[in-house]
Tab-separated table of C-alpha atoms and ligand atoms in Angstrom:
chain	number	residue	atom	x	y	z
C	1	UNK	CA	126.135	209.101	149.712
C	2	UNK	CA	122.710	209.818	151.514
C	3	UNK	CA	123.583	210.892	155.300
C	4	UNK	CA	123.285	208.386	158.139
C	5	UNK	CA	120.874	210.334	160.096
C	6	UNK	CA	118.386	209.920	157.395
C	7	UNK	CA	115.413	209.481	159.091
C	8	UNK	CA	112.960	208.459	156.612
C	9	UNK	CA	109.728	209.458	154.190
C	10	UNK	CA	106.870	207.997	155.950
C	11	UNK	CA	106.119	207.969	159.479
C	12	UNK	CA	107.236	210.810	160.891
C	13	UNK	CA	110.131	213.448	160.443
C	14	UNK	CA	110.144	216.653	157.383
C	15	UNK	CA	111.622	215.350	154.152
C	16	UNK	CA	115.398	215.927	154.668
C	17	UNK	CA	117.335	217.755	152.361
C	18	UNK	CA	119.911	215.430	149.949
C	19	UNK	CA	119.823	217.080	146.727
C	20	UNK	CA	123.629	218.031	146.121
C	21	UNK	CA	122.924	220.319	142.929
C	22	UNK	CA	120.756	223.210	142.392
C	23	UNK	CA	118.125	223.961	140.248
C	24	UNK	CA	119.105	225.807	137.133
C	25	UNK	CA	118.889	229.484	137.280
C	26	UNK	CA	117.245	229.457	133.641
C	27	UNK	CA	115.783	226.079	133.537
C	28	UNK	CA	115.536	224.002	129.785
C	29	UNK	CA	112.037	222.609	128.997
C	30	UNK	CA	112.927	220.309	126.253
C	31	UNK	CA	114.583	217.395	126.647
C	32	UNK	CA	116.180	214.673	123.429
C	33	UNK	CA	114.683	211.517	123.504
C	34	UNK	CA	118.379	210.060	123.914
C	35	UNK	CA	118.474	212.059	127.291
C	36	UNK	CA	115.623	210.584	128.903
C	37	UNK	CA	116.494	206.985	127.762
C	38	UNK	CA	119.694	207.846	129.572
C	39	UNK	CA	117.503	208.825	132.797
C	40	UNK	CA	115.125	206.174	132.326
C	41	UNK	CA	118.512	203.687	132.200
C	42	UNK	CA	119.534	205.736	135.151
C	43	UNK	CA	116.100	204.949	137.260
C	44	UNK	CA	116.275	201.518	135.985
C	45	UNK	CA	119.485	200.461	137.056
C	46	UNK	CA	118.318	200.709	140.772
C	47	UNK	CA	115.298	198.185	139.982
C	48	UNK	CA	112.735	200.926	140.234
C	49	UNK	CA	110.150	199.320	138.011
C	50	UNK	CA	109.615	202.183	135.284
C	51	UNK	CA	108.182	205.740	134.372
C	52	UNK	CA	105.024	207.222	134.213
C	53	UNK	CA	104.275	210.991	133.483
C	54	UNK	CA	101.650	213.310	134.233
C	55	UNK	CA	100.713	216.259	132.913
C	56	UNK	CA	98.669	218.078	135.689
C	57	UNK	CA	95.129	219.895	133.896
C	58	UNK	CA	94.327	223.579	134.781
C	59	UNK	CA	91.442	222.377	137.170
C	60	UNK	CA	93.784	220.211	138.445
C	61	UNK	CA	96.441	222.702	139.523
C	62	UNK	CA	93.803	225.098	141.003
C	63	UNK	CA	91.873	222.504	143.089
C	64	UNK	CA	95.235	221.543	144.777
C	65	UNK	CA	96.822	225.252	144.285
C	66	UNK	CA	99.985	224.033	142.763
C	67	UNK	CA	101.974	225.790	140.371
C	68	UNK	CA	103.767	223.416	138.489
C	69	UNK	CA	102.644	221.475	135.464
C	70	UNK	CA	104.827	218.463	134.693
C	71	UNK	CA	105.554	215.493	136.333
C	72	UNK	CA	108.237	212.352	136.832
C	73	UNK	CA	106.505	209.011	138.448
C	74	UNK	CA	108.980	206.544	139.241
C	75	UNK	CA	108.020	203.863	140.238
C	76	UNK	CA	108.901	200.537	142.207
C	77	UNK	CA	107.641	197.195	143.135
C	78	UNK	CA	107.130	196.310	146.608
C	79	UNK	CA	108.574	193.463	147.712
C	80	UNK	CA	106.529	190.173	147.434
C	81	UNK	CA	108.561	188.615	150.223
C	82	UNK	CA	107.130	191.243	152.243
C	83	UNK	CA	103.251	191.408	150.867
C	84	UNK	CA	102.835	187.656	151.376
C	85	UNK	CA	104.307	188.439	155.606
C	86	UNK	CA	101.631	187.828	158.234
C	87	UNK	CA	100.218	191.642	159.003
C	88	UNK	CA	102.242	193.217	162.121
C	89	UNK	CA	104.128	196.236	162.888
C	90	UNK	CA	107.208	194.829	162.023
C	91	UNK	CA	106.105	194.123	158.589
C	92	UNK	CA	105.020	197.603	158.693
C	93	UNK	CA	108.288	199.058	159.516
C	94	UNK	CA	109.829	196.931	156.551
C	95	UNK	CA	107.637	198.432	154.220
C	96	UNK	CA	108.793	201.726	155.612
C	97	UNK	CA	112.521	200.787	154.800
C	98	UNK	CA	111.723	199.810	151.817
C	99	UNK	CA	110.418	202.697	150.987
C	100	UNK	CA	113.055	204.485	151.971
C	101	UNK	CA	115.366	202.595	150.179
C	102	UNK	CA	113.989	203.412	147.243
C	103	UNK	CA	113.373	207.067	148.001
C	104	UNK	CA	117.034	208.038	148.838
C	105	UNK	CA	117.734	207.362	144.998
C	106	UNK	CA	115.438	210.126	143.883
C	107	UNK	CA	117.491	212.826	144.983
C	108	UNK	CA	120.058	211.502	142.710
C	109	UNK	CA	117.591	211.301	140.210
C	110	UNK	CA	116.190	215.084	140.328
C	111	UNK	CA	120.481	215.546	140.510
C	112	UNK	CA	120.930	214.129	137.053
C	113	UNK	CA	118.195	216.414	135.390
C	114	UNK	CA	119.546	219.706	137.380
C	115	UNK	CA	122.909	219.041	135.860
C	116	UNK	CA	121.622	218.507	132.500
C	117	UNK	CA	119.483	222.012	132.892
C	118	UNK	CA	116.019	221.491	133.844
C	119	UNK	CA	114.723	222.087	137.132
C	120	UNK	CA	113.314	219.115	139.411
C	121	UNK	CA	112.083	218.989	142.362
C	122	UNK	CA	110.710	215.778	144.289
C	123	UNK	CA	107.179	216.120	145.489
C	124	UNK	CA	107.113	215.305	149.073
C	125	UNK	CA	105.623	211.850	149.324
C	126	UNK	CA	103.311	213.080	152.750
C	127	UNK	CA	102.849	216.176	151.042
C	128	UNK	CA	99.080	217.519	153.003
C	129	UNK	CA	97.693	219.303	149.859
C	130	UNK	CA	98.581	217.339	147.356
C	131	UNK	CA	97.360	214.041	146.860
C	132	UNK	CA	99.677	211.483	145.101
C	133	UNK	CA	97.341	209.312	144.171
C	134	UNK	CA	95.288	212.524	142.088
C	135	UNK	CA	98.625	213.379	140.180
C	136	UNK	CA	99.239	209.619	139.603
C	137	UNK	CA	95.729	209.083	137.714
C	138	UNK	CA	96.566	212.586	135.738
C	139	UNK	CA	98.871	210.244	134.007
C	140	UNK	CA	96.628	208.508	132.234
C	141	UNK	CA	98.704	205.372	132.878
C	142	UNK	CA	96.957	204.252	135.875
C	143	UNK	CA	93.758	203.508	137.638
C	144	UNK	CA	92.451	202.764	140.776
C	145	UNK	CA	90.919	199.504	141.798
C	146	UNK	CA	87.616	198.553	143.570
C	147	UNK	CA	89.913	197.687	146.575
C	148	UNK	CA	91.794	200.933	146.317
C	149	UNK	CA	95.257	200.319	145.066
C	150	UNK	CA	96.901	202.013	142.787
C	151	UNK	CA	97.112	200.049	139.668
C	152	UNK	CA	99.689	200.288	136.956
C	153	UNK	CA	100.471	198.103	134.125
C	154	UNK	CA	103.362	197.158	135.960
C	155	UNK	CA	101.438	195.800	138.822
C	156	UNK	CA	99.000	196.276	141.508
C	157	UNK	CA	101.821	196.407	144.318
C	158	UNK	CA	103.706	199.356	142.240
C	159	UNK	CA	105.054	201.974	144.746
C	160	UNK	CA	105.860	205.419	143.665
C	161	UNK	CA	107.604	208.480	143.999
C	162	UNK	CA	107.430	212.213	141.801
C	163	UNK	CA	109.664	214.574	140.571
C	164	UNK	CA	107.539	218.017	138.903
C	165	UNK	CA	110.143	219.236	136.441
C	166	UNK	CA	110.175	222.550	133.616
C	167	UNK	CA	110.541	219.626	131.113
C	168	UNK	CA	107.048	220.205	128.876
C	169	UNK	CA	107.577	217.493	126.303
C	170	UNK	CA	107.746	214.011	128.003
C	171	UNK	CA	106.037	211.396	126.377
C	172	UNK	CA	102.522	212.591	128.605
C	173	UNK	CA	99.633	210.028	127.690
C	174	UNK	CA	96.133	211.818	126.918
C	175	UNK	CA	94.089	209.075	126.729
C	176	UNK	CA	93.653	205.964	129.364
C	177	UNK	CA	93.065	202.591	128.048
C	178	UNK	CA	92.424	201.369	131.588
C	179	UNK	CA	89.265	202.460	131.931
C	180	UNK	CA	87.677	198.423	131.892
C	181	UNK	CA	88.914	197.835	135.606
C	182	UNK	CA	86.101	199.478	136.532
C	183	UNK	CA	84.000	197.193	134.801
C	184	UNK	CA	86.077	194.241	135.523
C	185	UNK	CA	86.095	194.736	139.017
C	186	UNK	CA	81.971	195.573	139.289
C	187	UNK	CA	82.023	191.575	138.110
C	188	UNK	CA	84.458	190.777	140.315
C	189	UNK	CA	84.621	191.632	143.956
C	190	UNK	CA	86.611	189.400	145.473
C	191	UNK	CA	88.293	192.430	147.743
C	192	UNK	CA	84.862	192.810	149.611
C	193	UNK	CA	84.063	189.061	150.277
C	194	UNK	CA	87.353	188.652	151.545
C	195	UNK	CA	88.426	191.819	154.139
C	196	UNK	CA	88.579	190.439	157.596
C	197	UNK	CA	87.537	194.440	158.253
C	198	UNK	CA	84.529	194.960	155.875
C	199	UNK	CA	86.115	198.094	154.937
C	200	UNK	CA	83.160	198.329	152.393
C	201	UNK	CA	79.557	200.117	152.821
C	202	UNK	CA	76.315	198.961	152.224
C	203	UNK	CA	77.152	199.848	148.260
C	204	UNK	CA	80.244	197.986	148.425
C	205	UNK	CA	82.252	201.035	148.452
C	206	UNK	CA	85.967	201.434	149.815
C	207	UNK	CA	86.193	203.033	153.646
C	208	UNK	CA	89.770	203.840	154.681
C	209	UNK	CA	89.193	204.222	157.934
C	210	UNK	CA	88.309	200.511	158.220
C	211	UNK	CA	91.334	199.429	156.638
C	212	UNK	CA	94.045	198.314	158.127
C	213	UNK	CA	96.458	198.280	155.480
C	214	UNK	CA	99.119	201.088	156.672
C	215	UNK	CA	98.562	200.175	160.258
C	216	UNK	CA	98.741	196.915	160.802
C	217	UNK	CA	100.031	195.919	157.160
C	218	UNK	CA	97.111	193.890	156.320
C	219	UNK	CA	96.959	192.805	152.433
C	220	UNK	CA	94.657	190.236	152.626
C	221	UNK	CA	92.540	191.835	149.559
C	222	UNK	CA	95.612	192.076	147.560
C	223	UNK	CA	96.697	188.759	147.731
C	224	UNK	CA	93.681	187.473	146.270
C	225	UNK	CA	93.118	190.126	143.554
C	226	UNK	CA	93.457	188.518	140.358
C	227	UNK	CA	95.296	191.706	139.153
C	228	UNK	CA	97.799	190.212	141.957
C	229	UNK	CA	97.876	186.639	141.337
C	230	UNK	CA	98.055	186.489	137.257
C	231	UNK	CA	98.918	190.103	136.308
C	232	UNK	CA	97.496	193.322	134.763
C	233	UNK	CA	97.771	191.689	131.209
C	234	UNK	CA	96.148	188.168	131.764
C	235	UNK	CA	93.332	189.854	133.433
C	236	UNK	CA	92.577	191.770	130.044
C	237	UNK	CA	92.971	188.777	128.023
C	238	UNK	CA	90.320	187.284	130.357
C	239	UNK	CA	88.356	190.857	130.144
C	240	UNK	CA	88.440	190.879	126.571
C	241	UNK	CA	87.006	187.241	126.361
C	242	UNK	CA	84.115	187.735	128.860
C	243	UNK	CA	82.883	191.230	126.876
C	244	UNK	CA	82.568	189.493	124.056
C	245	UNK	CA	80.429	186.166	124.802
G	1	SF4	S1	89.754	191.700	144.003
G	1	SF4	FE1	88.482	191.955	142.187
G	1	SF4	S2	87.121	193.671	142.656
G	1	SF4	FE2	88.802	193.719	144.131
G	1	SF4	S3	90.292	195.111	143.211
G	1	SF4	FE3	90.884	193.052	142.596
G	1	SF4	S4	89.858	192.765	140.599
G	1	SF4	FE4	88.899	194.527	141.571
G	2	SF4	S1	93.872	195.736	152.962
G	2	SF4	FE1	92.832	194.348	154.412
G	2	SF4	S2	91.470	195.691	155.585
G	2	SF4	FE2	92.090	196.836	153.755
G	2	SF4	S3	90.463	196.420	152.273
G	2	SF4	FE3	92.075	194.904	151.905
G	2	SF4	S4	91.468	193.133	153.109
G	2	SF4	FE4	90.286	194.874	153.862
């Protein structure tokens, strides 16, 4: 059971503290493919969304001065009851406890691996020097869109949280075959004529400090993405025919 003064990821308070086993003193770095179906089962029975994995590069690991090398993305999809809400605080805060609803499972997860021998460790989700979003795209298995989301095969609203770990042979992707958003979103644009904020420059790049996404919970963009409204595979399909007229 996570404590009742758990006081959340987010906003404001340090990451409290709910792992209840420790890290192996010799921790395993191999794990049997039957072991992390049974943690993948594990993650999924809580409607987490899937796994990605990243293995972070050398120049990765000394531009953010981390010392670990493999990593656990689990990830989740928000709540469409809550994207479609008018933008307010409120709708803020219940992304916030959504998040955190999600997040107290982690520790369970990390739990599970200590106990079968490897060490894990979740990576604080307002971690300063790290960025999430960097160790996200060293998976391979992601991209990130013209509008600035995160975008997964799983979906465009796909929230996440990481675990680094001493396991060394997940199933780490080397190549991405998401590459064509770029070029699927130069075509598109949608994001920019839409934003109530113009949160775009002059060359139609992203500003975060015009959006108003985590303040005021605005998702206007993101409800008329296509990568939204007919999903990450129909969008290829529609890709794939328009590259080759
Ligand atoms: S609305 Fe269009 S340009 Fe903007 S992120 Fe979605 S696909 Fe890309
Ligand atoms: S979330 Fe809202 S403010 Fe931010 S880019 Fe999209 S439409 Fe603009």
């Amino acid at each position: 059971m996570i404590s009742s003064s758990f006081e959340g990821f987010r906003y404001h308070k340090p990451l409290p503290n709910f792992y209840k086993v420790e890290n192996p003193k010799n921790p395993k770095n191999e794990i049997s493919e039957d072991l992390l179906n049974d943690f993948s089962e594990l993650v999924l029975k809580y409607n987490f969304s899937g796994l990605s994995y990243s293995k972070l590069s050398d120049e990765f690991k000394h531009e953010f001065n981390t010392d670990f090398d493999n990593v656990i993305i689990i990830k989740f999809l928000m709540g469409d009851n809550l994207i479609k809400m008018e933008k307010s605080r409120e709708k803020c805060m219940l992304m916030d406890d959504e998040f955190q609803d999600y997040g107290v499972h982690v520790y369970e997860f990390a739990d599970f691996l200590r106990e079968k021998g490897f060490k894990a460790d979740l990576i604080h989700p307002l971690a300063d020097d790290l960025s999430m979003r960097a160790v996200a795209l060293q998976s391979n298995d992601c991209v990130i869109t013209r509008s600035n989301m995160c975008l997964f095969k799983d979906g465009i609203t796909v929230g996440f949280f990481m675990i680094h770990t001493s396991i060394e042979n997940l199933p780490f992707k080397s190549e991405n075959d998401m590459c064509w958003v770029e070029d699927f979103c130069s075509t598109c644009g949608v994001c920019i004529d839409r934003c109530p904020e113009n949160a775009f420059d002059e060359n139609e790049k992203f500003q975060r400090k015009l959006c108003t996404a985590h303040r005021e919970g605005c998702n206007d963009c993101l409800l008329r993405c296509p990568f939204y409204r007919r999903g990450y595979d129909k969008v290829k399909k529609r890709y794939d025919r328009m590259v080759k007229r």
